[in-house]
PDB file of C-alpha atoms in Angstrom:
ATOM      1  CA  UNK A   1     188.206 106.277  51.493  1.00  0.00           C
ATOM      2  CA  UNK A   2     185.961 109.324  51.248  1.00  0.00           C
ATOM      3  CA  UNK A   3     187.618 110.539  54.811  1.00  0.00           C
ATOM      4  CA  UNK A   4     191.385 110.030  53.327  1.00  0.00           C
ATOM      5  CA  UNK A   5     190.037 111.980  49.859  1.00  0.00           C
ATOM      6  CA  UNK A   6     190.807 108.573  48.175  1.00  0.00           C
ATOM      7  CA  UNK A   7     187.681 109.434  46.187  1.00  0.00           C
ATOM      8  CA  UNK A   8     186.093 112.750  45.729  1.00  0.00           C
ATOM      9  CA  UNK A   9     182.810 114.594  44.467  1.00  0.00           C
ATOM     10  CA  UNK A  10     181.411 113.500  41.424  1.00  0.00           C
ATOM     11  CA  UNK A  11     183.367 110.517  41.374  1.00  0.00           C
ATOM     12  CA  UNK A  12     181.751 107.010  40.518  1.00  0.00           C
ATOM     13  CA  UNK A  13     182.197 104.776  43.600  1.00  0.00           C
ATOM     14  CA  UNK A  14     183.776 101.173  42.334  1.00  0.00           C
ATOM     15  CA  UNK A  15     181.728  99.172  44.759  1.00  0.00           C
ATOM     16  CA  UNK A  16     182.616  95.792  42.816  1.00  0.00           C
ATOM     17  CA  UNK A  17     186.066  96.738  43.296  1.00  0.00           C
ATOM     18  CA  UNK A  18     185.645  97.622  47.213  1.00  0.00           C
ATOM     19  CA  UNK A  19     183.824  94.519  47.893  1.00  0.00           C
ATOM     20  CA  UNK A  20     186.784  92.567  46.264  1.00  0.00           C
ATOM     21  CA  UNK A  21     189.282  94.217  48.368  1.00  0.00           C
ATOM     22  CA  UNK A  22     187.767  93.613  51.369  1.00  0.00           C
ATOM     23  CA  UNK A  23     187.042  90.185  50.735  1.00  0.00           C
ATOM     24  CA  UNK A  24     183.217  90.287  50.911  1.00  0.00           C
ATOM     25  CA  UNK A  25     180.131  90.018  48.736  1.00  0.00           C
ATOM     26  CA  UNK A  26     178.951  93.288  47.309  1.00  0.00           C
ATOM     27  CA  UNK A  27     175.413  93.263  49.295  1.00  0.00           C
ATOM     28  CA  UNK A  28     176.951  94.898  52.252  1.00  0.00           C
ATOM     29  CA  UNK A  29     178.863  97.479  50.371  1.00  0.00           C
ATOM     30  CA  UNK A  30     175.581  98.090  48.598  1.00  0.00           C
ATOM     31  CA  UNK A  31     173.948  98.219  51.937  1.00  0.00           C
ATOM     32  CA  UNK A  32     176.431 100.648  53.334  1.00  0.00           C
ATOM     33  CA  UNK A  33     176.064 102.981  50.253  1.00  0.00           C
ATOM     34  CA  UNK A  34     172.381 103.142  50.649  1.00  0.00           C
ATOM     35  CA  UNK A  35     173.006 104.331  54.088  1.00  0.00           C
ATOM     36  CA  UNK A  36     175.357 106.919  52.807  1.00  0.00           C
ATOM     37  CA  UNK A  37     172.744 107.878  50.175  1.00  0.00           C
ATOM     38  CA  UNK A  38     170.106 108.607  53.201  1.00  0.00           C
ATOM     39  CA  UNK A  39     172.951 110.908  54.797  1.00  0.00           C
ATOM     40  CA  UNK A  40     173.280 112.488  51.430  1.00  0.00           C
ATOM     41  CA  UNK A  41     176.986 111.559  50.729  1.00  0.00           C
ATOM     42  CA  UNK A  42     176.351 109.602  47.633  1.00  0.00           C
ATOM     43  CA  UNK A  43     173.524 109.455  45.005  1.00  0.00           C
ATOM     44  CA  UNK A  44     172.668 106.761  42.952  1.00  0.00           C
ATOM     45  CA  UNK A  45     172.058 106.893  39.231  1.00  0.00           C
ATOM     46  CA  UNK A  46     170.059 104.147  37.523  1.00  0.00           C
ATOM     47  CA  UNK A  47     171.859 101.860  35.176  1.00  0.00           C
ATOM     48  CA  UNK A  48     175.014 103.938  36.074  1.00  0.00           C
ATOM     49  CA  UNK A  49     175.682 103.238  40.140  1.00  0.00           C
ATOM     50  CA  UNK A  50     176.700 105.409  42.873  1.00  0.00           C
ATOM     51  CA  UNK A  51     178.525 108.404  43.045  1.00  0.00           C
ATOM     52  CA  UNK A  52     180.235 110.849  45.351  1.00  0.00           C
ATOM     53  CA  UNK A  53     177.514 113.996  45.831  1.00  0.00           C
ATOM     54  CA  UNK A  54     178.322 117.177  44.607  1.00  0.00           C
ATOM     55  CA  UNK A  55     179.833 119.829  46.863  1.00  0.00           C
ATOM     56  CA  UNK A  56     177.417 122.672  47.650  1.00  0.00           C
ATOM     57  CA  UNK A  57     177.896 125.824  49.292  1.00  0.00           C
ATOM     58  CA  UNK A  58     174.550 126.051  50.640  1.00  0.00           C
ATOM     59  CA  UNK A  59     174.665 122.847  52.009  1.00  0.00           C
ATOM     60  CA  UNK A  60     177.654 123.890  54.106  1.00  0.00           C
ATOM     61  CA  UNK A  61     175.746 126.800  55.324  1.00  0.00           C
ATOM     62  CA  UNK A  62     172.822 124.497  56.314  1.00  0.00           C
ATOM     63  CA  UNK A  63     174.822 122.202  58.183  1.00  0.00           C
ATOM     64  CA  UNK A  64     176.682 124.781  60.292  1.00  0.00           C
ATOM     65  CA  UNK A  65     173.532 126.530  61.281  1.00  0.00           C
ATOM     66  CA  UNK A  66     172.089 123.062  62.317  1.00  0.00           C
ATOM     67  CA  UNK A  67     175.201 122.245  63.754  1.00  0.00           C
ATOM     68  CA  UNK A  68     175.018 125.561  65.921  1.00  0.00           C
ATOM     69  CA  UNK A  69     171.253 125.045  66.967  1.00  0.00           C
ATOM     70  CA  UNK A  70     172.009 121.711  68.004  1.00  0.00           C
ATOM     71  CA  UNK A  71     175.467 122.128  69.988  1.00  0.00           C
ATOM     72  CA  UNK A  72     173.576 125.293  71.973  1.00  0.00           C
ATOM     73  CA  UNK A  73     170.631 123.447  73.176  1.00  0.00           C
ATOM     74  CA  UNK A  74     172.850 120.377  74.508  1.00  0.00           C
ATOM     75  CA  UNK A  75     175.339 123.018  76.106  1.00  0.00           C
ATOM     76  CA  UNK A  76     172.609 124.340  78.086  1.00  0.00           C
ATOM     77  CA  UNK A  77     171.452 120.532  79.309  1.00  0.00           C
ATOM     78  CA  UNK A  78     175.052 119.743  79.825  1.00  0.00           C
ATOM     79  CA  UNK A  79     175.577 122.688  82.277  1.00  0.00           C
ATOM     80  CA  UNK A  80     172.152 122.147  84.119  1.00  0.00           C
ATOM     81  CA  UNK A  81     173.662 118.923  85.126  1.00  0.00           C
ATOM     82  CA  UNK A  82     177.481 119.646  85.337  1.00  0.00           C
ATOM     83  CA  UNK A  83     179.546 117.777  87.933  1.00  0.00           C
ATOM     84  CA  UNK A  84     182.932 117.163  88.437  1.00  0.00           C
ATOM     85  CA  UNK A  85     183.347 114.033  86.645  1.00  0.00           C
ATOM     86  CA  UNK A  86     181.568 115.917  83.666  1.00  0.00           C
ATOM     87  CA  UNK A  87     184.589 118.531  84.153  1.00  0.00           C
ATOM     88  CA  UNK A  88     187.150 115.562  84.138  1.00  0.00           C
ATOM     89  CA  UNK A  89     185.713 114.492  80.999  1.00  0.00           C
ATOM     90  CA  UNK A  90     185.754 117.789  79.101  1.00  0.00           C
ATOM     91  CA  UNK A  91     189.177 118.409  80.409  1.00  0.00           C
ATOM     92  CA  UNK A  92     190.457 115.098  78.809  1.00  0.00           C
ATOM     93  CA  UNK A  93     188.715 115.718  75.513  1.00  0.00           C
ATOM     94  CA  UNK A  94     190.322 119.138  75.625  1.00  0.00           C
ATOM     95  CA  UNK A  95     193.952 117.556  76.367  1.00  0.00           C
ATOM     96  CA  UNK A  96     193.446 115.276  73.469  1.00  0.00           C
ATOM     97  CA  UNK A  97     193.037 117.817  71.100  1.00  0.00           C
ATOM     98  CA  UNK A  98     196.006 120.110  72.231  1.00  0.00           C
ATOM     99  CA  UNK A  99     198.068 116.831  72.014  1.00  0.00           C
ATOM    100  CA  UNK A 100     196.935 116.182  68.267  1.00  0.00           C
ATOM    101  CA  UNK A 101     198.097 119.771  67.454  1.00  0.00           C
ATOM    102  CA  UNK A 102     201.655 118.633  67.568  1.00  0.00           C
ATOM    103  CA  UNK A 103     201.381 116.059  65.296  1.00  0.00           C
ATOM    104  CA  UNK A 104     201.022 116.192  61.419  1.00  0.00           C
ATOM    105  CA  UNK A 105     197.832 113.772  61.015  1.00  0.00           C
ATOM    106  CA  UNK A 106     195.034 116.064  59.996  1.00  0.00           C
ATOM    107  CA  UNK A 107     192.425 113.591  60.347  1.00  0.00           C
ATOM    108  CA  UNK A 108     193.450 113.018  64.048  1.00  0.00           C
ATOM    109  CA  UNK A 109     192.997 116.702  64.378  1.00  0.00           C
ATOM    110  CA  UNK A 110     189.671 116.676  62.789  1.00  0.00           C
ATOM    111  CA  UNK A 111     188.788 113.808  65.058  1.00  0.00           C
ATOM    112  CA  UNK A 112     189.833 115.053  68.733  1.00  0.00           C
ATOM    113  CA  UNK A 113     188.019 118.584  67.625  1.00  0.00           C
ATOM    114  CA  UNK A 114     184.999 116.537  67.069  1.00  0.00           C
ATOM    115  CA  UNK A 115     185.441 114.763  70.006  1.00  0.00           C
ATOM    116  CA  UNK A 116     185.646 117.792  72.140  1.00  0.00           C
ATOM    117  CA  UNK A 117     182.290 119.078  70.935  1.00  0.00           C
ATOM    118  CA  UNK A 118     180.585 115.647  71.072  1.00  0.00           C
ATOM    119  CA  UNK A 119     181.813 115.470  74.595  1.00  0.00           C
ATOM    120  CA  UNK A 120     180.108 118.567  75.573  1.00  0.00           C
ATOM    121  CA  UNK A 121     176.937 117.335  73.606  1.00  0.00           C
ATOM    122  CA  UNK A 122     177.003 113.681  74.958  1.00  0.00           C
ATOM    123  CA  UNK A 123     176.961 115.036  78.797  1.00  0.00           C
ATOM    124  CA  UNK A 124     173.710 116.552  78.159  1.00  0.00           C
ATOM    125  CA  UNK A 125     172.375 112.993  77.864  1.00  0.00           C
ATOM    126  CA  UNK A 126     169.843 113.987  75.083  1.00  0.00           C
ATOM    127  CA  UNK A 127     170.619 110.779  72.357  1.00  0.00           C
ATOM    128  CA  UNK A 128     168.434 111.907  69.648  1.00  0.00           C
ATOM    129  CA  UNK A 129     169.996 115.310  69.332  1.00  0.00           C
ATOM    130  CA  UNK A 130     173.558 113.785  69.973  1.00  0.00           C
ATOM    131  CA  UNK A 131     172.947 111.457  66.948  1.00  0.00           C
ATOM    132  CA  UNK A 132     171.762 114.229  64.990  1.00  0.00           C
ATOM    133  CA  UNK A 133     174.767 116.146  65.665  1.00  0.00           C
ATOM    134  CA  UNK A 134     177.013 113.362  65.037  1.00  0.00           C
ATOM    135  CA  UNK A 135     175.312 112.962  61.518  1.00  0.00           C
ATOM    136  CA  UNK A 136     176.096 116.313  60.838  1.00  0.00           C
ATOM    137  CA  UNK A 137     179.874 115.997  61.548  1.00  0.00           C
ATOM    138  CA  UNK A 138     179.731 112.759  59.392  1.00  0.00           C
ATOM    139  CA  UNK A 139     178.812 114.830  56.488  1.00  0.00           C
ATOM    140  CA  UNK A 140     181.226 117.593  57.091  1.00  0.00           C
ATOM    141  CA  UNK A 141     184.061 115.189  57.593  1.00  0.00           C
ATOM    142  CA  UNK A 142     183.346 112.725  54.878  1.00  0.00           C
ATOM    143  CA  UNK A 143     182.136 115.248  52.079  1.00  0.00           C
ATOM    144  CA  UNK A 144     183.780 118.482  53.235  1.00  0.00           C
ATOM    145  CA  UNK A 145     187.008 117.553  54.763  1.00  0.00           C
ATOM    146  CA  UNK A 146     189.134 119.412  52.215  1.00  0.00           C
ATOM    147  CA  UNK A 147     187.431 122.687  53.389  1.00  0.00           C
ATOM    148  CA  UNK A 148     188.135 122.082  57.053  1.00  0.00           C
ATOM    149  CA  UNK A 149     191.619 122.911  57.041  1.00  0.00           C
ATOM    150  CA  UNK A 150     190.850 125.515  59.246  1.00  0.00           C
ATOM    151  CA  UNK A 151     190.365 123.648  62.239  1.00  0.00           C
ATOM    152  CA  UNK A 152     193.321 121.803  62.049  1.00  0.00           C
ATOM    153  CA  UNK A 153     195.526 124.736  62.570  1.00  0.00           C
ATOM    154  CA  UNK A 154     196.937 125.353  65.955  1.00  0.00           C
ATOM    155  CA  UNK A 155     196.044 129.114  65.966  1.00  0.00           C
ATOM    156  CA  UNK A 156     192.282 128.606  65.377  1.00  0.00           C
ATOM    157  CA  UNK A 157     190.697 126.288  67.989  1.00  0.00           C
ATOM    158  CA  UNK A 158     193.116 126.035  70.615  1.00  0.00           C
ATOM    159  CA  UNK A 159     192.101 129.436  72.299  1.00  0.00           C
ATOM    160  CA  UNK A 160     188.515 128.757  71.382  1.00  0.00           C
ATOM    161  CA  UNK A 161     188.067 125.322  72.794  1.00  0.00           C
ATOM    162  CA  UNK A 162     190.264 126.294  75.979  1.00  0.00           C
ATOM    163  CA  UNK A 163     187.955 129.655  76.567  1.00  0.00           C
ATOM    164  CA  UNK A 164     184.717 127.243  75.917  1.00  0.00           C
ATOM    165  CA  UNK A 165     185.908 124.959  78.732  1.00  0.00           C
ATOM    166  CA  UNK A 166     186.872 127.530  81.169  1.00  0.00           C
ATOM    167  CA  UNK A 167     183.300 129.308  80.857  1.00  0.00           C
ATOM    168  CA  UNK A 168     181.749 125.830  81.159  1.00  0.00           C
ATOM    169  CA  UNK A 169     183.861 125.069  84.535  1.00  0.00           C
ATOM    170  CA  UNK A 170     182.880 128.452  85.729  1.00  0.00           C
ATOM    171  CA  UNK A 171     179.366 127.645  85.166  1.00  0.00           C
ATOM    172  CA  UNK A 172     178.967 130.698  83.105  1.00  0.00           C
ATOM    173  CA  UNK A 173     176.178 129.651  80.864  1.00  0.00           C
ATOM    174  CA  UNK A 174     175.801 132.909  78.772  1.00  0.00           C
ATOM    175  CA  UNK A 175     179.490 133.262  78.168  1.00  0.00           C
ATOM    176  CA  UNK A 176     179.539 129.431  77.056  1.00  0.00           C
ATOM    177  CA  UNK A 177     177.293 129.817  74.784  1.00  0.00           C
ATOM    178  CA  UNK A 178     178.446 133.062  73.490  1.00  0.00           C
ATOM    179  CA  UNK A 179     181.824 131.568  72.757  1.00  0.00           C
ATOM    180  CA  UNK A 180     180.431 128.142  71.327  1.00  0.00           C
ATOM    181  CA  UNK A 181     178.324 130.273  68.990  1.00  0.00           C
ATOM    182  CA  UNK A 182     181.122 132.751  67.836  1.00  0.00           C
ATOM    183  CA  UNK A 183     183.427 129.341  67.452  1.00  0.00           C
ATOM    184  CA  UNK A 184     180.902 127.663  65.043  1.00  0.00           C
ATOM    185  CA  UNK A 185     180.060 130.698  63.037  1.00  0.00           C
ATOM    186  CA  UNK A 186     183.921 131.505  62.545  1.00  0.00           C
ATOM    187  CA  UNK A 187     184.521 127.653  61.524  1.00  0.00           C
ATOM    188  CA  UNK A 188     181.480 128.085  59.126  1.00  0.00           C
ATOM    189  CA  UNK A 189     183.104 131.265  57.534  1.00  0.00           C
ATOM    190  CA  UNK A 190     186.357 129.733  57.035  1.00  0.00           C
ATOM    191  CA  UNK A 191     184.761 126.319  55.656  1.00  0.00           C
ATOM    192  CA  UNK A 192     182.553 128.447  53.315  1.00  0.00           C
ATOM    193  CA  UNK A 193     185.376 130.466  51.959  1.00  0.00           C
ATOM    194  CA  UNK A 194     187.874 127.441  51.367  1.00  0.00           C
ATOM    195  CA  UNK A 195     185.151 125.599  49.494  1.00  0.00           C
ATOM    196  CA  UNK A 196     184.086 128.580  47.551  1.00  0.00           C
ATOM    197  CA  UNK A 197     187.898 128.786  46.600  1.00  0.00           C
ATOM    198  CA  UNK A 198     188.201 125.241  45.927  1.00  0.00           C
ATOM    199  CA  UNK A 199     185.323 125.472  43.355  1.00  0.00           C
ATOM    200  CA  UNK A 200     186.657 128.491  41.774  1.00  0.00           C
ATOM    201  CA  UNK A 201     189.954 126.784  41.117  1.00  0.00           C
ATOM    202  CA  UNK A 202     187.836 123.552  40.009  1.00  0.00           C
ATOM    203  CA  UNK A 203     185.891 125.609  37.365  1.00  0.00           C
ATOM    204  CA  UNK A 204     189.094 127.668  36.217  1.00  0.00           C
ATOM    205  CA  UNK A 205     190.731 124.578  35.361  1.00  0.00           C
ATOM    206  CA  UNK A 206     188.016 123.171  33.418  1.00  0.00           C
ATOM    207  CA  UNK A 207     187.658 126.534  31.546  1.00  0.00           C
TER     208      UNK A 207
END
C-alpha cells in the first residue's frame, strides 16, 4: 500500500481493515507494523494507533549519504573478485532496467533500478552491508517514492548505469567509484528538490 501510494505520510493505518481484507487476524499485521516502526516508516501513538511517518528533508539527505558510503565500499569488494559470471549478472540487471524504461510502470522502473545497484552490492559477498543497503532502499521506496520520479525517466539513469557498468567491466575501479558517487549524489539532489517542492505545495494548500 505504501509502495503504491495508497496510504501517505501522516495518514493513520487502518490495520484492522487490512487484516480483514487479507483474511487474517490482526496479530501478524501488528507484527508487520512493529517491523516498519523499527525501520522508521511508521510510528505508534498510544491509544490512537499506527501512522505513516512524516516526510523529512534531512532524512533524505542522511539516507543518500549512508547509501553512497555503503555502495562505494561494496563496489570495491565486488571489483576485487570480479569474474565473467559476475559481469554477466551485471549485464542482465542493466538490460532489465533498460527494458523497463520502455514501459509505463513506474514501480517496475524503480525496482529494476534498485536491482542494478543491489546486484553490484550482492557480488561483494558482504551480507550485513548488503542488508543495510536493502533497508535504505526500502525506506526510500516505501516512504519517499513520490520524490523519486527522476530515476524513472529514461534520460536520467540509462547513461549513468551504462557508464558505471563499462567501468566495472574495464576493471577501472577509480572511474567506477567516481561515476557511482556522482550518480548517487545526482539522485539525492533530485529527490531532495522534488520532496521540497511537494512539501511546499502541501503547505500552500493548507494555507
